[in-house]
Short mmCIF file of C-alpha atoms in Angstrom, two decimals:
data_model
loop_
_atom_site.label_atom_id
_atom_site.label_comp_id
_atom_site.label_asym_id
_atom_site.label_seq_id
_atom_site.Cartn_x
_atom_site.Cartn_y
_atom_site.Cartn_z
CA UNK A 1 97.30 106.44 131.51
CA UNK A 2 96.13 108.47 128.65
CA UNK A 3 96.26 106.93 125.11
CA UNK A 4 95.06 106.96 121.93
CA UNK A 5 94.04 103.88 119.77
CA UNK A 6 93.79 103.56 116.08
CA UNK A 7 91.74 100.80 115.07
CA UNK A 8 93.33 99.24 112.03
CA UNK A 9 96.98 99.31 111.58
CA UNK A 10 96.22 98.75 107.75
CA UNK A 11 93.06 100.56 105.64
CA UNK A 12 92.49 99.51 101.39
CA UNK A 13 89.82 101.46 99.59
CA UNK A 14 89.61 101.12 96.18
CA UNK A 15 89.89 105.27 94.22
CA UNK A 16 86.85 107.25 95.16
CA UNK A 17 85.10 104.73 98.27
CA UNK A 18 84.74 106.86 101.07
CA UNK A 19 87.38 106.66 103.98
CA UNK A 20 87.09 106.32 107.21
CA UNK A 21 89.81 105.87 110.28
CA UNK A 22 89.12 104.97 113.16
CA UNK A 23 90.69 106.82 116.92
CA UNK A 24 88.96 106.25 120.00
CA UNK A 25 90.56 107.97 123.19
CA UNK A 26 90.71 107.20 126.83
CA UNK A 27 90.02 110.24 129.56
CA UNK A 28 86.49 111.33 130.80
CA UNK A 29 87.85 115.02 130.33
CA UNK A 30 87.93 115.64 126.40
CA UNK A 31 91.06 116.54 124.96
CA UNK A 32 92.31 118.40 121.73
CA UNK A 33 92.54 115.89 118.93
CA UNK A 34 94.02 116.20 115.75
CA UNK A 35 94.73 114.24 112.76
CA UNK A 36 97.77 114.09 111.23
CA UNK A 37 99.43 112.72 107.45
CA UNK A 38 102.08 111.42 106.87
CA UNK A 39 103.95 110.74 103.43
CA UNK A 40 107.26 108.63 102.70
CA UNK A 41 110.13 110.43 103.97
CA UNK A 42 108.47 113.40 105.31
CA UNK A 43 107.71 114.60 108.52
CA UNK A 44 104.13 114.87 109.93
CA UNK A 45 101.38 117.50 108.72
CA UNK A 46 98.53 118.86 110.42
CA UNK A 47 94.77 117.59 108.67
CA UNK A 48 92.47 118.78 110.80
CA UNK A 49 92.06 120.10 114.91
CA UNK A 50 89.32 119.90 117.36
CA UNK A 51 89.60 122.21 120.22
CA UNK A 52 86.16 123.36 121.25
CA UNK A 53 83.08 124.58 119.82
CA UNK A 54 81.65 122.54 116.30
CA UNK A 55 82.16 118.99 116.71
CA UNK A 56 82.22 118.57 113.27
CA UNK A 57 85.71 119.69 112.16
CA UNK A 58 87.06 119.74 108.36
CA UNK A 59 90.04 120.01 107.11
CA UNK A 60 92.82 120.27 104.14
CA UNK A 61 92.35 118.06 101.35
CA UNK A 62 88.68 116.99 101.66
CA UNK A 63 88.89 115.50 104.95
CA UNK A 64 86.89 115.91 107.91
CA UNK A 65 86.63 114.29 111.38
CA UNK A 66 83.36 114.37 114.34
CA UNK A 67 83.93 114.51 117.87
CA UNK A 68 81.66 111.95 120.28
CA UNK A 69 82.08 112.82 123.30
CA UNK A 70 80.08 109.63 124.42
CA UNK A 71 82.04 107.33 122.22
CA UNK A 72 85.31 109.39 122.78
CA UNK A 73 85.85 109.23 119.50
CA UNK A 74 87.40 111.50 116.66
CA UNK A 75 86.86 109.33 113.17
CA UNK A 76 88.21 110.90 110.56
CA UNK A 77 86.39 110.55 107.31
CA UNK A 78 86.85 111.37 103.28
CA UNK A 79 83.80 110.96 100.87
CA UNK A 80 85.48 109.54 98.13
CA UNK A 81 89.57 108.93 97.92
CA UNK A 82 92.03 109.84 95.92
CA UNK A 83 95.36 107.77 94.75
CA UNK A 84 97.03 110.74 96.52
CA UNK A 85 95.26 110.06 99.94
CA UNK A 86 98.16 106.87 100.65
CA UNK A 87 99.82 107.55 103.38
CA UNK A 88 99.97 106.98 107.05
CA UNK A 89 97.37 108.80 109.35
CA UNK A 90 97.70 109.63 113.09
CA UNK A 91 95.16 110.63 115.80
CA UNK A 92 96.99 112.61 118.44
CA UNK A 93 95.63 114.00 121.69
CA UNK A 94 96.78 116.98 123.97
CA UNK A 95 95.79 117.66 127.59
CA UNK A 96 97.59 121.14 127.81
CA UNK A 97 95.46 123.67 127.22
CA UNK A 98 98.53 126.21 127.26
CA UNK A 99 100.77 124.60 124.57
CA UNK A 100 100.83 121.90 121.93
CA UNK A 101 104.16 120.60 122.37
CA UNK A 102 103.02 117.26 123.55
CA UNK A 103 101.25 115.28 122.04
CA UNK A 104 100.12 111.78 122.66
CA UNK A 105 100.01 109.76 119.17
CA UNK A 106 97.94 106.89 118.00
CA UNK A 107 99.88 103.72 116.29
CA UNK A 108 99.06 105.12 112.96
CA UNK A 109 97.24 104.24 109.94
CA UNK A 110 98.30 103.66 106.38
CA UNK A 111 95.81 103.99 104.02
CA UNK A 112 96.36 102.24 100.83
CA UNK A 113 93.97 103.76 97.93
CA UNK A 114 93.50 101.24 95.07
CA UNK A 115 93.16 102.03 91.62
CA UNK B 1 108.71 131.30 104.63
CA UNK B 2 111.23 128.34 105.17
CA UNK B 3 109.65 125.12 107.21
CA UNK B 4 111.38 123.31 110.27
CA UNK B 5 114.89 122.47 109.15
CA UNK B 6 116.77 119.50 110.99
CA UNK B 7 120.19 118.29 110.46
CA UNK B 8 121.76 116.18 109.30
CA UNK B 9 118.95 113.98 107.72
CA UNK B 10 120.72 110.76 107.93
CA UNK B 11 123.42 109.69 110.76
CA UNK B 12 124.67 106.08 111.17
CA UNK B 13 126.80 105.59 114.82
CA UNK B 14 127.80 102.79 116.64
CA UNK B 15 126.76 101.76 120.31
CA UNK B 16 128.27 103.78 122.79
CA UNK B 17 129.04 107.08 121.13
CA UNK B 18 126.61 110.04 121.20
CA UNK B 19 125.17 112.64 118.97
CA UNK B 20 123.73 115.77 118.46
CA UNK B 21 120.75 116.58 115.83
CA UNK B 22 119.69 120.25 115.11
CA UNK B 23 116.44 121.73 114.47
CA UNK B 24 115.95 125.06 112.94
CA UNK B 25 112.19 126.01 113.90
CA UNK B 26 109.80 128.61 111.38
CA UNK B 27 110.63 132.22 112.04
CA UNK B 28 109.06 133.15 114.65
CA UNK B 29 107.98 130.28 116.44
CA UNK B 30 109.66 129.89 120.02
CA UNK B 31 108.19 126.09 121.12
CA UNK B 32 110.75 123.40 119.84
CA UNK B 33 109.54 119.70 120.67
CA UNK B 34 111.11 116.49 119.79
CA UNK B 35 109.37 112.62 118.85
CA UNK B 36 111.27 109.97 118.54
CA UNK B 37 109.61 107.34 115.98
CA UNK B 38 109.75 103.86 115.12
CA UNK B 39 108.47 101.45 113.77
CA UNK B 40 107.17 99.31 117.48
CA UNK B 41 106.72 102.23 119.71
CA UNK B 42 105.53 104.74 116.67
CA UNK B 43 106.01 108.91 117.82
CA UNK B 44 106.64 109.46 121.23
CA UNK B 45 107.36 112.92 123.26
CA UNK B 46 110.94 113.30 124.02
CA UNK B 47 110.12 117.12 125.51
CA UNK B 48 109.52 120.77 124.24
CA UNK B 49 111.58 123.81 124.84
CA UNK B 50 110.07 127.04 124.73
CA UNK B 51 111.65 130.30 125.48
CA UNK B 52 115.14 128.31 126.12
CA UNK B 53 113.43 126.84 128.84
CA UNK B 54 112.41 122.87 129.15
CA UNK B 55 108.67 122.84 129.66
CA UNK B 56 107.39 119.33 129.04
CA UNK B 57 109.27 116.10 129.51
CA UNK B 58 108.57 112.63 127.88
CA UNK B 59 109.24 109.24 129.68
CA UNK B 60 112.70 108.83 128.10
CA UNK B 61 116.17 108.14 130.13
CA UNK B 62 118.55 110.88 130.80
CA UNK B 63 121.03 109.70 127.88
CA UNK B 64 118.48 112.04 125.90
CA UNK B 65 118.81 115.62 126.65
CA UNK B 66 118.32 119.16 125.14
CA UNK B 67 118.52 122.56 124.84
CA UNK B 68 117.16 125.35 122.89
CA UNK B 69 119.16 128.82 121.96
CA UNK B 70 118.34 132.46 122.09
CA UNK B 71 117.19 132.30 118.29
CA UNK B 72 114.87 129.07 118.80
CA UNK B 73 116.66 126.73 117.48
CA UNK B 74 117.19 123.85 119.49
CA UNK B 75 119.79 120.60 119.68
CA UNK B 76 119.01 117.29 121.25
CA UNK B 77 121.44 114.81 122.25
CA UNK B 78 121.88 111.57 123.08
CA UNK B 79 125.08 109.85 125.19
CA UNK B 80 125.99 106.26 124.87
CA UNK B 81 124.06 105.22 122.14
CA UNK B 82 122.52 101.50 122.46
CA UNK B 83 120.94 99.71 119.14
CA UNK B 84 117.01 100.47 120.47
CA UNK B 85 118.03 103.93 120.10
CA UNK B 86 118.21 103.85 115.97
CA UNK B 87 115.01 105.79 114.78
CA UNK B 88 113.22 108.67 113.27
CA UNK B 89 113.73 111.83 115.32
CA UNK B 90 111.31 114.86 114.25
CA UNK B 91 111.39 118.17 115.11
CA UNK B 92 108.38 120.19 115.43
CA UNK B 93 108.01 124.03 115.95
CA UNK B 94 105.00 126.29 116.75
CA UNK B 95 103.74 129.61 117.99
CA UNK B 96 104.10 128.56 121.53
CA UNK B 97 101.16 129.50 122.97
CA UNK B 98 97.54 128.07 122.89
CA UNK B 99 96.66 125.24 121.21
CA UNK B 100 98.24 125.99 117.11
CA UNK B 101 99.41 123.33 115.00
CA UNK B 102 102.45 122.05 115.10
CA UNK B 103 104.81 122.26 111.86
CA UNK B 104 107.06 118.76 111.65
CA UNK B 105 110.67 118.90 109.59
CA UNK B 106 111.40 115.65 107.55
CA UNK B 107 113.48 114.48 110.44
CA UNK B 108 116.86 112.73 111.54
CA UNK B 109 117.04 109.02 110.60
CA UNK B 110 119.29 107.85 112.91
CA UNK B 111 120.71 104.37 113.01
CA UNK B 112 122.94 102.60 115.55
CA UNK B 113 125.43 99.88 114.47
#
């Protein structure tokens, strides 16, 4: 079965370390990955997409994530955080090329940003 | 331009009655899909209407159902309620076609007594 895996339910960096979260997924055809934040109470908003073409994808708010084909990976990565980077983080994956309505989620990852 | 609207944002119900949460998608958009999230199983795919039609399905019994109207919006519902059923319910809308981001509303928090 397809699925996504977030490794490290739990992430602390102290203000301005770099960030990095971890998705790995399972298929020998590559998907479309995203990342997506989440903050307290909200719903879920779009960081960053990889469809095809540059494997090095960035996104809003200073974040950007690299495709590996041969690690099937999609990291996502921030050079130095920011208090308002807290939140939880998914990895999602979609193998319908003629919609995004479903996507296949990761557990999630809260980043906690130290002062 | 308003963002994906779902009502109400908190419901409380006991075990065995159903209910009915709304999502108003972005002007515009015609694919409605739902996620169900918690705090064990995290977000998973309920299914996604597009064009008032039912186009993918999630691994969920048939207690949960939907449907979406001329205008987009769209309505899930759930019969017989049972206490693993209390959760998060988002609402996402999009373009519909090709692979655009999805736009998540705040959500339903639903919980079963």
């Amino acid at each position: 079965a397809q699925s996504v895996t977030q490794l490290g339910s739990h992430v602390s960096v102290s203000e301005g370390a770099l960030v990095l979260l971890r998705c790995n997924y399972s298929s020998s055809v590559p998907p479309y990955l995203f990342w997506y934040v989440q903050y307290p109470n909200q719903g879920l908003q779009l960081l960053l997409k990889y469809t095809t073409g540059a494997t090095l994808v960035k996104g809003i708010n200073g974040f950007e994530a690299e495709f590996k084909k041969s690690e099937t990976s999609f990291h996502l990565t921030k050079p130095s955080a920011h208090m308002s980077d807290a939140a939880e983080y998914f990895c999602a994956v979609s193998y319908f090329s003629g919609n995004t309505g479903k996507l296949i989620f990761g557990q999630g990852t809260t980043l906690q940003v130290k002062p | 331009k308003a963002g994906v609207t779902q009502t109400p944002r908190y419901l409380i119900k006991t075990r065995g009655q159903q209910v009915t949460l709304s999502c108003s998608p972005i002007s515009g958009h015609r694919s409605v899909s739902w996620y169900q999230q918690t705090p064990g199983q995290g977000l998973q795919f309920l299914f996604e209407y597009f064009s008032e039609t039912q186009r993918n399905k999630g691994n969920f019994p048939g207690r949960f159902s939907g449907r979406q109207f001329s205008n987009s919006r769209s309505e899930m519902n759930v019969s017989t309620l049972e206490l693993g059923d209390s959760a998060l319910y988002l609402c996402a809308s999009s373009i519909g076609t090709g692979v655009e981001k999805l736009f998540f509303g705040s959500g339903t928090q639903l919980s079963v007594l």
